[in-house]
């Protein structure tokens, strides 16, 4: 399996519900670093996994909808704890939709899997991966 990874970041505010979260129940901010691994079993006719420029642009667009937002105010997240794990899957789903809509051009058609790793700090991160 071939894999190509691009990186970006975004900043949010949010709070959590539940005693397990301790002080994080209060409103706080986070700057996430996002690594997205695009995967396919064979290279395309140009010996690419995916166009790096399109991959970076698409990730940036997906993250722009989240960047500088208080996730507590986003209707689709109401009643959910926007944990690192949860947000990794949200980004995965949004990128998968973009791939299916053709945003990665011809090279995107051969992608079979995607992995999203969301770093909340230099010592903690979570990932979500699955089929495209």
Short mmCIF file of N, CA and C in Angstrom, two decimals:
data_model
loop_
_atom_site.label_atom_id
_atom_site.label_comp_id
_atom_site.label_asym_id
_atom_site.label_seq_id
_atom_site.Cartn_x
_atom_site.Cartn_y
_atom_site.Cartn_z
N UNK A 1 0.86 -1.18 0.00
CA UNK A 1 0.00 0.00 0.00
C UNK A 1 0.90 1.23 0.00
N UNK A 2 0.65 2.14 -0.93
CA UNK A 2 1.36 3.41 -0.98
C UNK A 2 0.62 4.43 -0.12
N UNK A 3 1.36 5.37 0.45
CA UNK A 3 0.77 6.38 1.31
C UNK A 3 1.48 7.71 1.11
N UNK A 4 0.71 8.78 1.03
CA UNK A 4 1.23 10.13 0.95
C UNK A 4 0.54 10.95 2.03
N UNK A 5 1.32 11.69 2.82
CA UNK A 5 0.75 12.45 3.92
C UNK A 5 0.96 13.95 3.72
N UNK A 6 -0.09 14.71 3.97
CA UNK A 6 0.00 16.17 4.00
C UNK A 6 -0.40 16.64 5.39
N UNK A 7 0.07 17.83 5.74
CA UNK A 7 -0.15 18.36 7.10
C UNK A 7 -0.70 19.77 7.02
N UNK A 8 -1.56 20.10 8.00
CA UNK A 8 -2.09 21.44 8.16
C UNK A 8 -2.42 21.62 9.64
N UNK A 9 -3.04 22.72 10.00
CA UNK A 9 -3.45 22.94 11.39
C UNK A 9 -4.70 23.82 11.41
N UNK A 10 -5.37 23.80 12.57
CA UNK A 10 -6.52 24.68 12.78
C UNK A 10 -6.68 24.94 14.27
N UNK A 11 -7.36 26.04 14.60
CA UNK A 11 -7.55 26.45 15.98
C UNK A 11 -9.04 26.51 16.30
N UNK A 12 -9.38 26.00 17.47
CA UNK A 12 -10.78 25.99 17.89
C UNK A 12 -10.90 26.32 19.37
N UNK A 13 -12.12 26.56 19.79
CA UNK A 13 -12.49 26.63 21.21
C UNK A 13 -13.59 25.60 21.40
N UNK A 14 -13.66 25.03 22.58
CA UNK A 14 -14.74 24.09 22.91
C UNK A 14 -14.71 23.78 24.40
N UNK A 15 -15.74 23.09 24.84
CA UNK A 15 -15.81 22.59 26.22
C UNK A 15 -16.39 21.20 26.16
N UNK A 16 -16.23 20.47 27.24
CA UNK A 16 -16.73 19.08 27.29
C UNK A 16 -17.76 18.92 28.40
N UNK A 17 -18.63 17.94 28.23
CA UNK A 17 -19.62 17.58 29.24
C UNK A 17 -19.23 16.26 29.88
N UNK A 18 -19.19 16.23 31.20
CA UNK A 18 -18.88 15.01 31.92
C UNK A 18 -17.71 15.19 32.87
N UNK A 19 -17.87 14.66 34.06
CA UNK A 19 -16.83 14.81 35.08
C UNK A 19 -15.49 14.23 34.67
N UNK A 20 -15.49 13.24 33.78
CA UNK A 20 -14.25 12.62 33.33
C UNK A 20 -13.29 13.65 32.72
N UNK A 21 -13.84 14.77 32.23
CA UNK A 21 -13.04 15.78 31.56
C UNK A 21 -12.43 16.81 32.51
N UNK A 22 -12.79 16.75 33.80
CA UNK A 22 -12.20 17.66 34.78
C UNK A 22 -12.29 19.10 34.34
N UNK A 23 -11.16 19.84 34.41
CA UNK A 23 -11.19 21.26 34.07
C UNK A 23 -11.51 21.54 32.60
N UNK A 24 -11.39 20.55 31.72
CA UNK A 24 -11.71 20.75 30.31
C UNK A 24 -13.22 20.90 30.09
N UNK A 25 -14.01 20.77 31.16
CA UNK A 25 -15.43 21.05 31.04
C UNK A 25 -15.66 22.53 30.80
N UNK A 26 -14.69 23.35 31.21
CA UNK A 26 -14.78 24.79 30.96
C UNK A 26 -14.31 25.08 29.54
N UNK A 27 -14.75 26.19 29.01
CA UNK A 27 -14.34 26.60 27.67
C UNK A 27 -12.82 26.75 27.62
N UNK A 28 -12.22 26.16 26.60
CA UNK A 28 -10.78 26.24 26.41
C UNK A 28 -10.47 26.17 24.92
N UNK A 29 -9.25 26.49 24.57
CA UNK A 29 -8.86 26.49 23.17
C UNK A 29 -7.88 25.37 22.87
N UNK A 30 -7.76 25.06 21.58
CA UNK A 30 -6.80 24.05 21.13
C UNK A 30 -6.33 24.43 19.74
N UNK A 31 -5.07 24.17 19.48
CA UNK A 31 -4.50 24.26 18.14
C UNK A 31 -4.12 22.85 17.73
N UNK A 32 -4.83 22.32 16.75
CA UNK A 32 -4.59 20.96 16.29
C UNK A 32 -3.70 20.94 15.07
N UNK A 33 -2.77 20.02 15.03
CA UNK A 33 -1.99 19.72 13.83
C UNK A 33 -2.63 18.47 13.23
N UNK A 34 -2.91 18.54 11.92
CA UNK A 34 -3.60 17.45 11.25
C UNK A 34 -2.69 16.83 10.19
N UNK A 35 -2.51 15.52 10.28
CA UNK A 35 -1.81 14.75 9.25
C UNK A 35 -2.84 13.87 8.56
N UNK A 36 -2.88 13.93 7.23
CA UNK A 36 -3.79 13.08 6.47
C UNK A 36 -2.97 12.22 5.53
N UNK A 37 -3.13 10.90 5.67
CA UNK A 37 -2.45 9.94 4.81
C UNK A 37 -3.42 9.44 3.76
N UNK A 38 -3.10 9.69 2.51
CA UNK A 38 -3.89 9.22 1.38
C UNK A 38 -3.26 7.92 0.90
N UNK A 39 -4.08 6.86 0.73
CA UNK A 39 -3.54 5.53 0.45
C UNK A 39 -4.16 4.89 -0.78
N UNK A 40 -3.32 4.15 -1.49
CA UNK A 40 -3.79 3.37 -2.64
C UNK A 40 -2.81 2.23 -2.88
N UNK A 41 -3.29 1.11 -3.40
CA UNK A 41 -2.42 -0.06 -3.58
C UNK A 41 -1.43 0.08 -4.73
N UNK A 42 -1.76 0.87 -5.75
CA UNK A 42 -0.88 1.06 -6.92
C UNK A 42 -0.78 2.53 -7.25
N UNK A 43 0.35 2.94 -7.78
CA UNK A 43 0.50 4.32 -8.24
C UNK A 43 -0.32 4.52 -9.51
N UNK A 44 -0.70 5.78 -9.78
CA UNK A 44 -1.44 6.06 -11.01
C UNK A 44 -0.49 6.10 -12.20
N UNK A 45 -1.00 6.45 -13.37
CA UNK A 45 -0.18 6.42 -14.60
C UNK A 45 0.98 7.42 -14.56
N UNK A 46 0.90 8.40 -13.65
CA UNK A 46 1.99 9.37 -13.50
C UNK A 46 2.89 9.04 -12.31
N UNK A 47 2.70 7.83 -11.76
CA UNK A 47 3.46 7.37 -10.59
C UNK A 47 3.20 8.21 -9.34
N UNK A 48 1.94 8.62 -9.20
CA UNK A 48 1.50 9.40 -8.04
C UNK A 48 0.50 8.61 -7.22
N UNK A 49 0.43 8.95 -5.94
CA UNK A 49 -0.65 8.48 -5.08
C UNK A 49 -1.82 9.45 -5.24
N UNK A 50 -1.51 10.73 -5.10
CA UNK A 50 -2.49 11.80 -5.27
C UNK A 50 -1.69 13.09 -5.53
N UNK A 51 -2.30 14.04 -6.19
CA UNK A 51 -1.67 15.33 -6.41
C UNK A 51 -1.52 16.03 -5.06
N UNK A 52 -0.27 16.29 -4.66
CA UNK A 52 -0.01 16.90 -3.35
C UNK A 52 -0.68 18.27 -3.23
N UNK A 53 -0.63 19.05 -4.28
CA UNK A 53 -1.25 20.37 -4.24
C UNK A 53 -2.74 20.31 -4.00
N UNK A 54 -3.41 19.43 -4.74
CA UNK A 54 -4.86 19.27 -4.55
C UNK A 54 -5.18 18.71 -3.16
N UNK A 55 -4.36 17.78 -2.69
CA UNK A 55 -4.58 17.21 -1.35
C UNK A 55 -4.45 18.30 -0.29
N UNK A 56 -3.43 19.13 -0.41
CA UNK A 56 -3.22 20.22 0.55
C UNK A 56 -4.35 21.24 0.49
N UNK A 57 -4.77 21.62 -0.72
CA UNK A 57 -5.86 22.58 -0.88
C UNK A 57 -7.17 22.05 -0.30
N UNK A 58 -7.45 20.78 -0.56
CA UNK A 58 -8.69 20.20 -0.07
C UNK A 58 -8.69 20.11 1.45
N UNK A 59 -7.57 19.69 2.03
CA UNK A 59 -7.49 19.66 3.50
C UNK A 59 -7.67 21.06 4.07
N UNK A 60 -7.02 22.04 3.49
CA UNK A 60 -7.15 23.41 3.96
C UNK A 60 -8.60 23.89 3.90
N UNK A 61 -9.29 23.57 2.81
CA UNK A 61 -10.69 23.98 2.67
C UNK A 61 -11.56 23.32 3.74
N UNK A 62 -11.35 22.01 3.95
CA UNK A 62 -12.13 21.29 4.96
C UNK A 62 -11.89 21.88 6.35
N UNK A 63 -10.65 22.20 6.67
CA UNK A 63 -10.34 22.74 7.99
C UNK A 63 -10.83 24.17 8.16
N UNK A 64 -10.95 24.91 7.06
CA UNK A 64 -11.38 26.31 7.16
C UNK A 64 -12.78 26.42 7.75
N UNK A 65 -13.61 25.41 7.56
CA UNK A 65 -14.96 25.41 8.15
C UNK A 65 -14.92 25.27 9.67
N UNK A 66 -13.81 24.77 10.21
CA UNK A 66 -13.67 24.56 11.65
C UNK A 66 -12.80 25.63 12.30
N UNK A 67 -11.86 26.17 11.55
CA UNK A 67 -10.85 27.07 12.08
C UNK A 67 -11.45 28.32 12.72
N UNK A 68 -10.94 28.68 13.89
CA UNK A 68 -11.36 29.86 14.64
C UNK A 68 -12.83 29.83 15.04
N UNK A 69 -13.38 28.64 15.22
CA UNK A 69 -14.76 28.51 15.67
C UNK A 69 -14.82 27.93 17.07
N UNK A 70 -15.87 28.30 17.79
CA UNK A 70 -16.20 27.64 19.04
C UNK A 70 -17.08 26.46 18.66
N UNK A 71 -16.56 25.27 18.78
CA UNK A 71 -17.30 24.08 18.35
C UNK A 71 -18.58 23.87 19.14
N UNK A 72 -18.67 24.48 20.33
CA UNK A 72 -19.90 24.40 21.12
C UNK A 72 -21.06 25.09 20.40
N UNK A 73 -20.75 26.01 19.49
CA UNK A 73 -21.78 26.76 18.77
C UNK A 73 -22.13 26.17 17.41
N UNK A 74 -21.47 25.08 17.02
CA UNK A 74 -21.72 24.47 15.71
C UNK A 74 -22.90 23.50 15.85
N UNK A 75 -24.01 23.76 15.16
CA UNK A 75 -25.23 22.94 15.34
C UNK A 75 -25.00 21.43 15.17
N UNK A 76 -24.19 21.01 14.21
CA UNK A 76 -24.02 19.57 13.99
C UNK A 76 -23.28 18.87 15.13
N UNK A 77 -22.63 19.63 16.01
CA UNK A 77 -21.91 19.03 17.13
C UNK A 77 -22.66 19.12 18.45
N UNK A 78 -23.87 19.70 18.43
CA UNK A 78 -24.65 19.84 19.67
C UNK A 78 -24.87 18.48 20.32
N UNK A 79 -24.63 18.42 21.62
CA UNK A 79 -24.83 17.18 22.37
C UNK A 79 -23.67 16.21 22.26
N UNK A 80 -22.60 16.58 21.57
CA UNK A 80 -21.42 15.71 21.42
C UNK A 80 -20.23 16.36 22.10
N UNK A 81 -19.33 15.53 22.60
CA UNK A 81 -18.05 16.01 23.08
C UNK A 81 -17.10 16.01 21.89
N UNK A 82 -16.64 17.18 21.50
CA UNK A 82 -15.78 17.30 20.33
C UNK A 82 -14.33 16.97 20.71
N UNK A 83 -14.16 15.74 21.15
CA UNK A 83 -12.85 15.24 21.54
C UNK A 83 -11.94 15.12 20.31
N UNK A 84 -10.67 14.91 20.56
CA UNK A 84 -9.72 14.72 19.47
C UNK A 84 -10.14 13.53 18.62
N UNK A 85 -10.56 12.46 19.26
CA UNK A 85 -10.99 11.25 18.55
C UNK A 85 -12.20 11.54 17.65
N UNK A 86 -13.18 12.23 18.22
CA UNK A 86 -14.40 12.57 17.49
C UNK A 86 -14.07 13.46 16.29
N UNK A 87 -13.22 14.45 16.49
CA UNK A 87 -12.91 15.39 15.42
C UNK A 87 -12.06 14.74 14.32
N UNK A 88 -11.24 13.75 14.66
CA UNK A 88 -10.49 13.03 13.63
C UNK A 88 -11.47 12.36 12.66
N UNK A 89 -12.54 11.78 13.19
CA UNK A 89 -13.53 11.14 12.32
C UNK A 89 -14.31 12.18 11.51
N UNK A 90 -14.63 13.31 12.10
CA UNK A 90 -15.33 14.38 11.37
C UNK A 90 -14.50 14.80 10.16
N UNK A 91 -13.21 15.02 10.36
CA UNK A 91 -12.34 15.43 9.26
C UNK A 91 -12.24 14.32 8.22
N UNK A 92 -12.12 13.08 8.67
CA UNK A 92 -12.12 11.93 7.75
C UNK A 92 -13.37 11.94 6.87
N UNK A 93 -14.53 12.09 7.49
CA UNK A 93 -15.79 12.06 6.74
C UNK A 93 -15.88 13.20 5.74
N UNK A 94 -15.44 14.38 6.13
CA UNK A 94 -15.49 15.53 5.22
C UNK A 94 -14.52 15.36 4.06
N UNK A 95 -13.35 14.81 4.33
CA UNK A 95 -12.38 14.57 3.25
C UNK A 95 -12.87 13.46 2.32
N UNK A 96 -13.44 12.41 2.88
CA UNK A 96 -13.97 11.33 2.06
C UNK A 96 -15.06 11.85 1.13
N UNK A 97 -15.90 12.71 1.63
CA UNK A 97 -16.94 13.33 0.79
C UNK A 97 -16.29 14.14 -0.34
N UNK A 98 -15.27 14.92 -0.01
CA UNK A 98 -14.59 15.72 -1.03
C UNK A 98 -13.95 14.85 -2.10
N UNK A 99 -13.37 13.73 -1.69
CA UNK A 99 -12.76 12.80 -2.65
C UNK A 99 -13.82 12.24 -3.57
N UNK A 100 -14.95 11.82 -2.99
CA UNK A 100 -16.04 11.26 -3.80
C UNK A 100 -16.64 12.29 -4.75
N UNK A 101 -16.54 13.58 -4.38
CA UNK A 101 -17.05 14.65 -5.23
C UNK A 101 -16.04 15.06 -6.31
N UNK A 102 -14.87 14.42 -6.31
CA UNK A 102 -13.88 14.68 -7.34
C UNK A 102 -12.92 15.82 -7.08
N UNK A 103 -12.87 16.31 -5.83
CA UNK A 103 -12.00 17.46 -5.54
C UNK A 103 -10.51 17.15 -5.67
N UNK A 104 -10.15 15.88 -5.70
CA UNK A 104 -8.73 15.53 -5.85
C UNK A 104 -8.40 15.14 -7.28
N UNK A 105 -9.30 15.44 -8.20
CA UNK A 105 -9.05 15.19 -9.61
C UNK A 105 -8.90 13.72 -9.93
N UNK A 106 -8.27 13.46 -11.07
CA UNK A 106 -8.10 12.07 -11.56
C UNK A 106 -7.34 11.20 -10.56
N UNK A 107 -6.30 11.77 -9.94
CA UNK A 107 -5.49 10.95 -9.02
C UNK A 107 -6.30 10.50 -7.81
N UNK A 108 -7.33 11.25 -7.47
CA UNK A 108 -8.15 10.89 -6.32
C UNK A 108 -9.01 9.66 -6.54
N UNK A 109 -9.27 9.32 -7.79
CA UNK A 109 -10.16 8.19 -8.09
C UNK A 109 -9.58 6.84 -7.65
N UNK A 110 -8.27 6.72 -7.59
CA UNK A 110 -7.66 5.45 -7.21
C UNK A 110 -7.42 5.28 -5.73
N UNK A 111 -7.76 6.31 -4.93
CA UNK A 111 -7.55 6.19 -3.49
C UNK A 111 -8.50 5.15 -2.90
N UNK A 112 -7.97 4.33 -2.02
CA UNK A 112 -8.79 3.29 -1.40
C UNK A 112 -8.95 3.48 0.11
N UNK A 113 -8.05 4.26 0.71
CA UNK A 113 -8.12 4.46 2.16
C UNK A 113 -7.55 5.82 2.52
N UNK A 114 -7.92 6.26 3.70
CA UNK A 114 -7.53 7.56 4.21
C UNK A 114 -7.31 7.41 5.70
N UNK A 115 -6.26 8.05 6.21
CA UNK A 115 -6.02 8.07 7.64
C UNK A 115 -5.86 9.50 8.10
N UNK A 116 -6.58 9.88 9.14
CA UNK A 116 -6.50 11.24 9.68
C UNK A 116 -5.96 11.15 11.10
N UNK A 117 -4.86 11.83 11.35
CA UNK A 117 -4.28 11.90 12.69
C UNK A 117 -4.35 13.34 13.15
N UNK A 118 -4.96 13.53 14.30
CA UNK A 118 -5.18 14.85 14.87
C UNK A 118 -4.33 14.96 16.14
N UNK A 119 -3.30 15.82 16.09
CA UNK A 119 -2.39 16.02 17.23
C UNK A 119 -2.92 17.15 18.09
N UNK A 120 -3.24 16.85 19.34
CA UNK A 120 -3.69 17.92 20.23
C UNK A 120 -2.53 18.51 21.01
N UNK A 121 -1.41 17.81 21.03
CA UNK A 121 -0.18 18.33 21.64
C UNK A 121 0.97 17.50 21.11
N UNK A 122 2.18 17.81 21.58
CA UNK A 122 3.35 17.05 21.14
C UNK A 122 3.42 15.68 21.82
N UNK A 123 2.53 15.41 22.78
CA UNK A 123 2.54 14.12 23.47
C UNK A 123 1.24 13.34 23.37
N UNK A 124 0.24 13.90 22.68
CA UNK A 124 -1.04 13.19 22.58
C UNK A 124 -1.72 13.46 21.23
N UNK A 125 -2.22 12.38 20.63
CA UNK A 125 -2.92 12.49 19.36
C UNK A 125 -3.87 11.32 19.20
N UNK A 126 -4.79 11.46 18.26
CA UNK A 126 -5.76 10.39 17.97
C UNK A 126 -5.90 10.29 16.46
N UNK A 127 -6.31 9.11 15.99
CA UNK A 127 -6.44 8.88 14.55
C UNK A 127 -7.74 8.18 14.23
N UNK A 128 -8.17 8.38 12.99
CA UNK A 128 -9.29 7.63 12.44
C UNK A 128 -8.91 7.29 11.00
N UNK A 129 -9.11 6.04 10.63
CA UNK A 129 -8.83 5.65 9.25
C UNK A 129 -9.87 4.67 8.77
N UNK A 130 -10.03 4.66 7.45
CA UNK A 130 -11.00 3.75 6.86
C UNK A 130 -10.94 3.82 5.35
N UNK A 131 -11.83 3.08 4.74
CA UNK A 131 -11.92 3.03 3.27
C UNK A 131 -12.54 4.32 2.75
N UNK A 132 -12.12 4.68 1.55
CA UNK A 132 -12.68 5.88 0.90
C UNK A 132 -13.94 5.47 0.15
#
